[in-house]
Tab-separated table of C-alpha atoms and ligand atoms in Angstrom:
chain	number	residue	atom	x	y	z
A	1	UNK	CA	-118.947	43.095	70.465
A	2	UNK	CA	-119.989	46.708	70.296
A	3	UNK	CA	-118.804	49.662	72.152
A	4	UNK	CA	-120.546	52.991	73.172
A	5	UNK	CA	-118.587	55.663	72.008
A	6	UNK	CA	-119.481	58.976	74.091
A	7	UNK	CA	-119.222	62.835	73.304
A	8	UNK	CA	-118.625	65.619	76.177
A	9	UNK	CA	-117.609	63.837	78.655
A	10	UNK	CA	-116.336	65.295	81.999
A	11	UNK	CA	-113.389	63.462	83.088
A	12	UNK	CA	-113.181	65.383	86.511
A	13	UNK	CA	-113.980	61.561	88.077
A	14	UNK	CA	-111.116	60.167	86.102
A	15	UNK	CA	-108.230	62.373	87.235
A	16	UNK	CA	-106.841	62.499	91.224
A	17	UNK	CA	-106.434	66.197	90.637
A	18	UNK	CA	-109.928	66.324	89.569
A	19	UNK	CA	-109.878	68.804	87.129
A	20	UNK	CA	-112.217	69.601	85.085
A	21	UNK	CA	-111.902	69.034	81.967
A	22	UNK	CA	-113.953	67.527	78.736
A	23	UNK	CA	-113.226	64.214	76.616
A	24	UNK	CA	-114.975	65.353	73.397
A	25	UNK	CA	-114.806	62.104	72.548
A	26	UNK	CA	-114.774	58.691	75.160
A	27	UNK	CA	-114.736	55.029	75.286
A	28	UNK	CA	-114.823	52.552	78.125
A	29	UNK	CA	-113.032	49.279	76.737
A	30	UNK	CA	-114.046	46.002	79.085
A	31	UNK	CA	-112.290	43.938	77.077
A	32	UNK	CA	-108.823	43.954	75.771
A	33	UNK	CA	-110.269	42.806	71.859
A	34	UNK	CA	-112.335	45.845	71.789
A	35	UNK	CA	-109.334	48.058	71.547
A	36	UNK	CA	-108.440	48.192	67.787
A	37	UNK	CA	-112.003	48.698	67.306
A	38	UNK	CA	-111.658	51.700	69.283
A	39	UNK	CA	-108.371	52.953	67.974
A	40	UNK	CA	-109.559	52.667	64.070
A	41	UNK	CA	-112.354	55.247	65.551
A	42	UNK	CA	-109.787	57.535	66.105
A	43	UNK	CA	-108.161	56.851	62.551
A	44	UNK	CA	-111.348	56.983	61.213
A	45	UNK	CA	-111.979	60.783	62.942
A	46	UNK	CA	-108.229	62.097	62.744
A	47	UNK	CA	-108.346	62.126	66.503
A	48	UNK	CA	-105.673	62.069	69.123
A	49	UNK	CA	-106.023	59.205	71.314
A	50	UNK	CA	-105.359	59.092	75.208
A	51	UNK	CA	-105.203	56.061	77.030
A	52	UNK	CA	-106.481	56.667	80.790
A	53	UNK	CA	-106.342	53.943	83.977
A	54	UNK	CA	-106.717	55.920	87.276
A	55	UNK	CA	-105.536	58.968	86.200
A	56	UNK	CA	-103.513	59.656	89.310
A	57	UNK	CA	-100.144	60.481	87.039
A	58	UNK	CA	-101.688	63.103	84.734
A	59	UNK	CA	-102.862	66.851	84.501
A	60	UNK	CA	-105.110	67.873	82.166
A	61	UNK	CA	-104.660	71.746	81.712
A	62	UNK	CA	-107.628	71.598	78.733
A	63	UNK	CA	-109.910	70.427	77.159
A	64	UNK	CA	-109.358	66.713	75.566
A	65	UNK	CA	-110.184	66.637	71.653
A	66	UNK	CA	-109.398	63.607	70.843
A	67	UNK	CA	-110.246	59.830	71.970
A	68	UNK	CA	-110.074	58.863	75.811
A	69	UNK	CA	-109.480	55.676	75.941
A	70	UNK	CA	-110.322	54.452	79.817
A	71	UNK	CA	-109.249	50.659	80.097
A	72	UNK	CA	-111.332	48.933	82.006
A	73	UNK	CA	-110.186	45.315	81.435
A	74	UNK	CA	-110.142	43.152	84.871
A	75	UNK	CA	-108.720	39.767	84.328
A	76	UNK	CA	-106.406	37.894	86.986
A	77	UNK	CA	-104.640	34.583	86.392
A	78	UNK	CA	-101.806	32.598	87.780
A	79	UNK	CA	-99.462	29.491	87.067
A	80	UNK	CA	-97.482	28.173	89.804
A	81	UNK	CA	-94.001	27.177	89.218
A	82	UNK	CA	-92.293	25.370	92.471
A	83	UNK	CA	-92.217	28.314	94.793
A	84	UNK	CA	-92.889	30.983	92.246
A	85	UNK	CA	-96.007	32.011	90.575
A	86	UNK	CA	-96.773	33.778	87.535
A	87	UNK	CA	-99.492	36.180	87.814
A	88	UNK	CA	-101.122	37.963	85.021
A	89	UNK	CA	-103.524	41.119	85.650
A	90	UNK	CA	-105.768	43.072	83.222
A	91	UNK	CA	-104.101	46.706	82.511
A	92	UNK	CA	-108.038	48.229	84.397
A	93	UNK	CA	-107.534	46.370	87.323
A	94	UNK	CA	-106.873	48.856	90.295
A	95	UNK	CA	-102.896	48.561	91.560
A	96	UNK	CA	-104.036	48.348	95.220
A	97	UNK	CA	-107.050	45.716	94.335
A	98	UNK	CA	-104.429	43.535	92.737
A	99	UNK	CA	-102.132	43.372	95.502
A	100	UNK	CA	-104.829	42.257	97.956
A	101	UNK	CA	-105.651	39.495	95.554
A	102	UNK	CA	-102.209	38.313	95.386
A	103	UNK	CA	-101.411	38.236	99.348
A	104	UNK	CA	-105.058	36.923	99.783
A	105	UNK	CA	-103.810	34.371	97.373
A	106	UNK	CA	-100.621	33.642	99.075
A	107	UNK	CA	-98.336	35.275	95.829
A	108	UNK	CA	-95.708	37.470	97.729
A	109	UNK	CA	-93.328	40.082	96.346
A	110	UNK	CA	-95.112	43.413	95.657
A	111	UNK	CA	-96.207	44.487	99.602
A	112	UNK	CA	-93.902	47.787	99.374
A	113	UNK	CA	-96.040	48.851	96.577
A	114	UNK	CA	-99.093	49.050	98.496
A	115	UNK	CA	-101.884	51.813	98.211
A	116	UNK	CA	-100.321	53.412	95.425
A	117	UNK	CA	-102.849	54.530	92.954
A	118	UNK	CA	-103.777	53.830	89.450
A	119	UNK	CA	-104.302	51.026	87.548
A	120	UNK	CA	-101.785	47.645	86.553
A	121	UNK	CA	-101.381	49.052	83.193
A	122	UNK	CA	-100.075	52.142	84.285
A	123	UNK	CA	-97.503	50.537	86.591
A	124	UNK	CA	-94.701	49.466	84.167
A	125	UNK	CA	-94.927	52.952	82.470
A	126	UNK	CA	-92.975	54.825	85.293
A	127	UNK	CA	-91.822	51.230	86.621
A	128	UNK	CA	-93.634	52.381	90.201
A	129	UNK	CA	-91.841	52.619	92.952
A	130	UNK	CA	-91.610	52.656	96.635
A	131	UNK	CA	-90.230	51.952	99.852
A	132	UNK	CA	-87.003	50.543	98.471
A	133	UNK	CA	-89.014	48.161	95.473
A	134	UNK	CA	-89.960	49.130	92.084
A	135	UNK	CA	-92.274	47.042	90.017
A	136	UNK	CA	-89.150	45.829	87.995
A	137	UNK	CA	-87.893	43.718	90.452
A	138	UNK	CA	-90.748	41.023	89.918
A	139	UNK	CA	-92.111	42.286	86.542
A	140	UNK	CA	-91.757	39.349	84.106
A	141	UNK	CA	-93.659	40.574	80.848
A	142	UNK	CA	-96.326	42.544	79.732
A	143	UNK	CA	-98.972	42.446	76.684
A	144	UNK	CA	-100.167	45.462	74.323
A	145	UNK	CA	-101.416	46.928	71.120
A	146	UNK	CA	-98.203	48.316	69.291
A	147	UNK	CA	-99.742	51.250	67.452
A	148	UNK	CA	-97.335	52.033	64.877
A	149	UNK	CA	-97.105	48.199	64.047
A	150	UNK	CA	-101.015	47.753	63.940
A	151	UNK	CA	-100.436	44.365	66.549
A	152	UNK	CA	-100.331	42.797	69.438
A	153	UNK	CA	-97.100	42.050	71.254
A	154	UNK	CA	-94.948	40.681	74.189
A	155	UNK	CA	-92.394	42.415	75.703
A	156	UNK	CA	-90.672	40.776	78.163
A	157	UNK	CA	-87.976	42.585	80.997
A	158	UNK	CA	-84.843	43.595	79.079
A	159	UNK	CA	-86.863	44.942	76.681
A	160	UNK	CA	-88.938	47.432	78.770
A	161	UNK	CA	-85.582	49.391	79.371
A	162	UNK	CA	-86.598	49.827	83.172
A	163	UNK	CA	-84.856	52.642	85.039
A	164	UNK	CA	-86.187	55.098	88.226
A	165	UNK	CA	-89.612	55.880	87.341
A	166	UNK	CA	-89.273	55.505	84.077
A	167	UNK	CA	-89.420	53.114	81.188
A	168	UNK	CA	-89.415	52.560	76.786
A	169	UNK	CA	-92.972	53.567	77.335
A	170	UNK	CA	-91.793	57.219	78.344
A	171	UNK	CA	-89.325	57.188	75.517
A	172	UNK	CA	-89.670	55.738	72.165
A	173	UNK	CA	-92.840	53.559	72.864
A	174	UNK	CA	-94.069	56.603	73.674
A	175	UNK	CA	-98.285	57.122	72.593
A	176	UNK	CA	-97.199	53.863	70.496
A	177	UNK	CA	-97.934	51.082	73.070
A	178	UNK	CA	-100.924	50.206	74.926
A	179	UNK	CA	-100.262	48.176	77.669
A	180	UNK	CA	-103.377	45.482	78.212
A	181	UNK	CA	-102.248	42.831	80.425
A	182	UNK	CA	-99.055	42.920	82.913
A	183	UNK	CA	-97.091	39.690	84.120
A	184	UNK	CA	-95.599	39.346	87.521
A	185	UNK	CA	-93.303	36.217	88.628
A	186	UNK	CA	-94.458	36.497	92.577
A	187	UNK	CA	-93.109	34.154	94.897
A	188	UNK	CA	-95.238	31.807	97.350
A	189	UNK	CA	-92.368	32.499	100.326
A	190	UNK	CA	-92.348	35.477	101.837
A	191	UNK	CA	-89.280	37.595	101.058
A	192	UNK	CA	-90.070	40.995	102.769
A	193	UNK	CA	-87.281	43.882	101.749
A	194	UNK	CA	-86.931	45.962	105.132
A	195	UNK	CA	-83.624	48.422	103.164
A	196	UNK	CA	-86.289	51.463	103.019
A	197	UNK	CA	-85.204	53.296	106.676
A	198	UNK	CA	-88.840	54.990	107.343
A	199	UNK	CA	-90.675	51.180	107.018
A	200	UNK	CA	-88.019	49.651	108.763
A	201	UNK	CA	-87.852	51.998	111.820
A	202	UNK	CA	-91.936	51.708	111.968
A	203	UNK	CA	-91.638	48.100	112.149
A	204	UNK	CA	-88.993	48.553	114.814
A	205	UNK	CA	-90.704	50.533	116.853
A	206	UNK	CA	-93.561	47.933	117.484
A	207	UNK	CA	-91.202	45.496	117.856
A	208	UNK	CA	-91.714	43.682	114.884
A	209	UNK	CA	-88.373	41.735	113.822
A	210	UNK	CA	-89.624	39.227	110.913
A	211	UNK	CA	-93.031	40.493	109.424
A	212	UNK	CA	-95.092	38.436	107.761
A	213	UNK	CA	-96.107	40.093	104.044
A	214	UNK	CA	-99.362	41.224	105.776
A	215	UNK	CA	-97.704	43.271	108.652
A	216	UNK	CA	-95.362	44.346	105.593
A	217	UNK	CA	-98.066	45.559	103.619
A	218	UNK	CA	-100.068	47.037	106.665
A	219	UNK	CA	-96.729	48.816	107.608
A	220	UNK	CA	-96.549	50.213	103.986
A	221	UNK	CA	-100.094	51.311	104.202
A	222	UNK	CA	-100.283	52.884	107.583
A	223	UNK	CA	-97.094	54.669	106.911
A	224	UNK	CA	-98.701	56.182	103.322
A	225	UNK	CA	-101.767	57.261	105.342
A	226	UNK	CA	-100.459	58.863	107.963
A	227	UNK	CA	-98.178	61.263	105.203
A	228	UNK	CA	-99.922	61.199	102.172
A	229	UNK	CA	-103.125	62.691	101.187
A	230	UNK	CA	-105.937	60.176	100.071
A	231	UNK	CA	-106.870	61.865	96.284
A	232	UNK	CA	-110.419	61.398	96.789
A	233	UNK	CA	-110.894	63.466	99.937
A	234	UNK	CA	-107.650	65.942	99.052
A	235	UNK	CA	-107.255	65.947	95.249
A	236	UNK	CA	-103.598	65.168	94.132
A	237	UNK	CA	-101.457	63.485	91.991
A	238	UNK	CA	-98.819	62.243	93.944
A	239	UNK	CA	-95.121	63.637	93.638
A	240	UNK	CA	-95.685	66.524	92.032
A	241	UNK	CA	-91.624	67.126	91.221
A	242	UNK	CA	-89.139	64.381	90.309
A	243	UNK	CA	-86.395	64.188	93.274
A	244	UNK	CA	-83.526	65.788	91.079
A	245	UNK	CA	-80.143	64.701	90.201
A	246	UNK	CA	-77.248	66.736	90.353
A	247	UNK	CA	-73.701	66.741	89.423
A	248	UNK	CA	-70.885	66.625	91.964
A	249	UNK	CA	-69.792	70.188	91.430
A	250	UNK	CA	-73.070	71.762	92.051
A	251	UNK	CA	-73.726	69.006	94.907
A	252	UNK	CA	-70.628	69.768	96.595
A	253	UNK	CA	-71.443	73.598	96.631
A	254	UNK	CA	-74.977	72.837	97.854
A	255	UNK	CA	-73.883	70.433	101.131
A	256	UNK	CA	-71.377	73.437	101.911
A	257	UNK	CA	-74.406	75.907	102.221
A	258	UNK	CA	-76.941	73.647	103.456
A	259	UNK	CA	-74.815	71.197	105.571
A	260	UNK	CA	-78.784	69.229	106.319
A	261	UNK	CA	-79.742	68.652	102.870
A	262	UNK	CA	-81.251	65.417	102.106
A	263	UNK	CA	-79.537	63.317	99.283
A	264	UNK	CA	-78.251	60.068	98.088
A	265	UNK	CA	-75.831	59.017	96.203
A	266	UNK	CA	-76.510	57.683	92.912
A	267	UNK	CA	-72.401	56.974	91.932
A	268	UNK	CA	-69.081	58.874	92.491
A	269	UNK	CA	-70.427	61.851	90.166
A	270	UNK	CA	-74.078	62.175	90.630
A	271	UNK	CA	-76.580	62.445	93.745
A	272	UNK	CA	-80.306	62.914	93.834
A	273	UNK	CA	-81.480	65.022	96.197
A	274	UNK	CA	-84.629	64.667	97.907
A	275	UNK	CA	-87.009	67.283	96.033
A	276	UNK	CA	-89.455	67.522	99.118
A	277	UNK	CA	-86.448	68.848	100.994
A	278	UNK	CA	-85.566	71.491	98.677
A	279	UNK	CA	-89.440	72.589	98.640
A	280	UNK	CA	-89.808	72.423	102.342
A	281	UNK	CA	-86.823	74.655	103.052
A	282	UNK	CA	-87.346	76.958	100.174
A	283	UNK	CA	-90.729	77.538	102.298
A	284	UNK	CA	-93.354	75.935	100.061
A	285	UNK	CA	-94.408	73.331	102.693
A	286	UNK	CA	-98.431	73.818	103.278
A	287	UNK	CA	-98.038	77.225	101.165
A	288	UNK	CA	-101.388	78.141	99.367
A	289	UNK	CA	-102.417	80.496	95.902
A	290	UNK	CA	-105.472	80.363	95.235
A	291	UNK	CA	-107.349	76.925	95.656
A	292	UNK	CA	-103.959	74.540	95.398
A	293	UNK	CA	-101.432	74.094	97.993
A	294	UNK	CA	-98.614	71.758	98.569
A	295	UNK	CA	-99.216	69.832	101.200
A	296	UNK	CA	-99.039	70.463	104.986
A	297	UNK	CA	-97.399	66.907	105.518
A	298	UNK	CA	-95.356	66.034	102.590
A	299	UNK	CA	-94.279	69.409	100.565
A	300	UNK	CA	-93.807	67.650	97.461
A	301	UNK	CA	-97.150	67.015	97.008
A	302	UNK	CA	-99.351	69.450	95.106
A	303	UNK	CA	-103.257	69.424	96.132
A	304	UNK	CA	-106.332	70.676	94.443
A	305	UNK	CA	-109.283	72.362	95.556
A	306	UNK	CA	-110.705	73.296	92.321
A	307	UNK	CA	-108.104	74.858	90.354
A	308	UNK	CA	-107.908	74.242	86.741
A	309	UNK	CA	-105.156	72.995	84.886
A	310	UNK	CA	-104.001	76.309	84.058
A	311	UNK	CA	-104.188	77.324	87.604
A	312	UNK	CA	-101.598	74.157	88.494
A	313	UNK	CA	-99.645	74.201	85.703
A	314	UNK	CA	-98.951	78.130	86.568
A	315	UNK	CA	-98.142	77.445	90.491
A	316	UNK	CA	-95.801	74.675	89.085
A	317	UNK	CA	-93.589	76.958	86.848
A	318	UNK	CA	-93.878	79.564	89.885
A	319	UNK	CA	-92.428	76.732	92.349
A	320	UNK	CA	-89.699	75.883	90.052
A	321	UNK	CA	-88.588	79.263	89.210
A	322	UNK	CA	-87.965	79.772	92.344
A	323	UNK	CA	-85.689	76.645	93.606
A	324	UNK	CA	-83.699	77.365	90.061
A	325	UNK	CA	-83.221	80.705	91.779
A	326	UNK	CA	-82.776	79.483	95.391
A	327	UNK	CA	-80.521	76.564	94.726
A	328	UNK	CA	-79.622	76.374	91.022
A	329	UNK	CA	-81.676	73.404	90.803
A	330	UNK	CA	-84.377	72.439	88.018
A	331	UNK	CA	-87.431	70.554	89.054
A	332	UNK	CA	-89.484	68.317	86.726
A	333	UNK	CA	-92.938	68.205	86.792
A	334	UNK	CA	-93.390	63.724	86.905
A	335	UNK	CA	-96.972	63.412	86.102
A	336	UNK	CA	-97.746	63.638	82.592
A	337	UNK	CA	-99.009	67.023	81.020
A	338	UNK	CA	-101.851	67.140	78.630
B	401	FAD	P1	-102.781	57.423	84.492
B	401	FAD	O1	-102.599	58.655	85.294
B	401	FAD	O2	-104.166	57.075	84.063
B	401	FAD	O3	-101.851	57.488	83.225
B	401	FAD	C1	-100.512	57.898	83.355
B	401	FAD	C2	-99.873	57.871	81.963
B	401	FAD	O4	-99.798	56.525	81.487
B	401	FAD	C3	-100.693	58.617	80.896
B	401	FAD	O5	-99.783	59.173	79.991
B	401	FAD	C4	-101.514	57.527	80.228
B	401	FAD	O6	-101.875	57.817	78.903
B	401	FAD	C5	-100.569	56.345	80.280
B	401	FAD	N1	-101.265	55.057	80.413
B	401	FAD	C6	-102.110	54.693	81.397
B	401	FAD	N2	-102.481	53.415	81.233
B	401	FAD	C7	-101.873	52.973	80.102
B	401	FAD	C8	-101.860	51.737	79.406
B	401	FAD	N3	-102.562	50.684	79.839
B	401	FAD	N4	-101.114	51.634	78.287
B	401	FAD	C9	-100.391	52.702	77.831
B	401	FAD	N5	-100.373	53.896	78.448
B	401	FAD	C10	-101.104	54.021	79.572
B	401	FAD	N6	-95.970	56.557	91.779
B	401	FAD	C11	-94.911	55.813	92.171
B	401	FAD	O7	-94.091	55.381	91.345
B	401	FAD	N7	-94.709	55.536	93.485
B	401	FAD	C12	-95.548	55.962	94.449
B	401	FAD	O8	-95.332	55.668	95.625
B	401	FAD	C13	-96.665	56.765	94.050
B	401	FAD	N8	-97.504	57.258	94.986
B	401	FAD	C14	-98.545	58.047	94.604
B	401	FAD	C15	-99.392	58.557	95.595
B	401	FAD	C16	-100.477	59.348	95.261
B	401	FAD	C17	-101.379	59.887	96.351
B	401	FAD	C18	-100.744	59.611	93.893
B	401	FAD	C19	-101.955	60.403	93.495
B	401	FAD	C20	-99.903	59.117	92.904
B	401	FAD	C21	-98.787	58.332	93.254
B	401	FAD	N9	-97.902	57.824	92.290
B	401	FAD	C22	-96.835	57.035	92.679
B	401	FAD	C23	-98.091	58.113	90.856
B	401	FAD	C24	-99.130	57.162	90.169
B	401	FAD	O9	-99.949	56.559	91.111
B	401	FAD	C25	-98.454	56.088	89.339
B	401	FAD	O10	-97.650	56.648	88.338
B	401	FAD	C26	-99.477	55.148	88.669
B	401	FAD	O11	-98.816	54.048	88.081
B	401	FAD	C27	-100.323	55.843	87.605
B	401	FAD	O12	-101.341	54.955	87.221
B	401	FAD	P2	-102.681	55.438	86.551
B	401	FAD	O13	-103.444	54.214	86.160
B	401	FAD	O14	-103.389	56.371	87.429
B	401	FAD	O15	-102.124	56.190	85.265
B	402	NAP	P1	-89.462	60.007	102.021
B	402	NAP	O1	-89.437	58.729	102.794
B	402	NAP	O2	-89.766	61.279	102.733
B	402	NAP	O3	-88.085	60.141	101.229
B	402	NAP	C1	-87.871	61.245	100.372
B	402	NAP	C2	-87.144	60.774	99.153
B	402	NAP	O4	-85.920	60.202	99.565
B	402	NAP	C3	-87.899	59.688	98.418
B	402	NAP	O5	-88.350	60.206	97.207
B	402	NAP	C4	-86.915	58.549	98.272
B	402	NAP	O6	-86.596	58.256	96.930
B	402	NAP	C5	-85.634	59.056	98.834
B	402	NAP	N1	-85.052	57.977	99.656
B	402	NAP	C6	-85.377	57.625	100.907
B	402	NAP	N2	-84.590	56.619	101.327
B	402	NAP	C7	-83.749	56.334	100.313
B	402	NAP	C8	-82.672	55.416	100.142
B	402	NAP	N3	-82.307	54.577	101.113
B	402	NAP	N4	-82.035	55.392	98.960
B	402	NAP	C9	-82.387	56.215	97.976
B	402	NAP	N5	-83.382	57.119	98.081
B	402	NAP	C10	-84.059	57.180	99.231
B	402	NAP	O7	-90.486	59.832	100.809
B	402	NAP	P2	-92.063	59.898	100.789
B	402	NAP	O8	-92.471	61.081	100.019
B	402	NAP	O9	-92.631	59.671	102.153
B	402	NAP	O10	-92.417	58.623	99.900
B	402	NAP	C11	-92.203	57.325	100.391
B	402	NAP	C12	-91.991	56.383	99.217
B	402	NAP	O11	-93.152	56.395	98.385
B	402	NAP	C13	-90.833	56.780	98.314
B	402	NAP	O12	-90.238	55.600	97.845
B	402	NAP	C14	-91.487	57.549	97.194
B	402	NAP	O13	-90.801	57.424	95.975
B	402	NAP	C15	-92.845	56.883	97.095
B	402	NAP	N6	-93.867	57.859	96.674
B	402	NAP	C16	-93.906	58.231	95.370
B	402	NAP	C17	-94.876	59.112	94.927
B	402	NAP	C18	-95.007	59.474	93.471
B	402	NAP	O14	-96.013	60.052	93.097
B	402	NAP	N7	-94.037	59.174	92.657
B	402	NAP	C19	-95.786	59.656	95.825
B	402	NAP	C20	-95.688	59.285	97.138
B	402	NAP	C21	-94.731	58.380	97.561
B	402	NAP	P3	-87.391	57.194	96.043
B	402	NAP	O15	-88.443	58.021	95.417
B	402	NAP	O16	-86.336	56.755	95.109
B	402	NAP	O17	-87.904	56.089	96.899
């Protein structure tokens, strides 16, 4: 099975920011056995390798050297067990696609999770999350190439070291795992989880007391629309900052001069506090420089008119200097920086 490696490739149709940027070297893999194939490439050329599914988690502030690696594998299967149901997607297949297929299919459990973007083999990476589920709470095990070993392996749950948004493969499975196939135990009753207080007052307010996972996932998607800007006709990547936690000393001094802030309490020593808060009163709501802004409807989201990476990267590190200096707080940057 042969693959078409590429040279110069733009990969301003593979990022949400859609920045432009060059792969100097590319490969579209359809099929998860092509991939050592197209890793011993990269031996073979002393190139850095980057592994890419929708690109909606990633700025690219230059050029790319190396290898992009764009997974492209689409397979779907299930086994039904009783009331639950395994289901195993390809790491290309789109997030959004995949949860279609499995209502359409009658496999319940990841409705919350709706219209997020990106691909399946992206998901366990920052163990997605949203509207009160993250992709841990039905993830069962996932496939991959384990670089450093030279083979394929299974990891199941415990072993993925799950925590908010992130995962082993942010820490030391870092660049050394590529994810190819993702396992999900779904269930064929509907469980719908109502704890997340924005989906649960929209279902509310049309009178809706037991939804079916359809109306769930509707809900979920109506509620995204309405707030968040669609990357292909406003260029983003999502969350632009991590919602930072703080430690009760600074916490307490914040709530004392900003008796509205928005927070939640992770235990009796640390809260997170809700970064899109801290932007919005710091004034950076709908705020432009140049051809970025962060967005009119959700401040924490950072959108792209045709800025470089330089260009976003810079109005980052401007935005967080100044709610260090406003409230003492750092922000992170949560999409990946390359
Ligand atoms: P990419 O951006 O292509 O890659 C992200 C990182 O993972 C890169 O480092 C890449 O090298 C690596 N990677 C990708 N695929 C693989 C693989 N198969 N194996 C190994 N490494 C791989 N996130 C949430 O958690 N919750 C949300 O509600 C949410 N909403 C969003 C809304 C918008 C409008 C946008 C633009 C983003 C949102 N995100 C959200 C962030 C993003 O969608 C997720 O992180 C998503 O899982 C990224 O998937 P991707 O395929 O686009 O990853
Ligand atoms: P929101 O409803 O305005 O809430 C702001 C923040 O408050 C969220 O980040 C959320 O944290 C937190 N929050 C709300 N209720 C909570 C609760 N009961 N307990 C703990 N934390 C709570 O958020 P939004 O921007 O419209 O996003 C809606 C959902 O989609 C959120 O879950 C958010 O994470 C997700 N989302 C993520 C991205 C991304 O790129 N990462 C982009 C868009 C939306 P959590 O993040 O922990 O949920």
């Amino acid at each position: 099975m042969t693959i078409n490696f590429q040279k110069n490739i733009s990969l301003k149709p593979y990022n949400t920011l859609g920045i432009s940027v060059l792969a100097k070297h590319f490969v579209k893999v359809d099929n998860a056995e092509q991939l050592p194939q197209a890793l011993n490439y990269a031996t073979l050329h002393r190139l850095d390798v980057l592994v890419l599914g929708g690109g909606s988690n990633i700025v690219l502030t230059q050029d790319f050297q190396g290898l992009v690696i764009y997974l492209n594998n689409q397979g779907f299967e299930s086994e039904t067990f009783g009331d639950e149901v395994l289901v195993t997607a390809s790491a290309g297949q789109n997030w959004h696609q995949f949860i279609l297929r499995c209502l359409a299919q009658g496999f319940y459990g990841l409705e919350n999770l709706a219209l997020i973007p990106g691909n399946v083999g992206a998901a366990p990476i920052q163990n997605i999350g949203a509207y009160g589920v993250e992709i841990k709470d039905v993830f069962h095990s996932l496939t991959g190439w384990h670089r450093g070993k030279k083979q394929w392996q299974t990891l199941h749950k415990a072993q993925c070291e799950f925590g908010y948004r992130d995962s082993i493969f942010k820490k030391t499975l870092k660049d050394q795992f590529i994810i190819t196939e993702v396992s999900f135990m779904l269930s064929r009753k509907p469980n719908t989880i109502l704890t997340y207080k924005e989906l649960a007052d929209y279902l509310q307010e049309r009178h809706i007391t037991n939804p079916t996972p359809y109306q769930l996932a509707e809900s979920v998607i109506s509620i995204r629309s309405k707030k968040l800007p669609a990357p292909h006709v406003l260029p983003n990547a999502g969350s632009f900052f991590k919602n930072p936690v703080v430690d009760k000393k600074l916490f307490d001094q914040l709530v004392e001069k900003y008796p509205d802030i928005v927070y939640y309490t992770e235990n009796s020593n640390f809260y997170k506090l809700a970064a899109g808060w801290l932007l919005e009163k710091a004034g950076w709501k709908g705020r432009e420089k140049g051809l970025l802004s962060m967005h009119k409807k959700q401040a924490l989201v950072m959108v792209n008119r045709g800025g470089t990476g330089a260009e976003v990267l810079e109005f980052a590190i401007e935005i967080q200097a100044d709610i260090a200096r406003k409230f003492s707080v750092k922000l992170e940057i949560e999409p990946r920086l390359y």
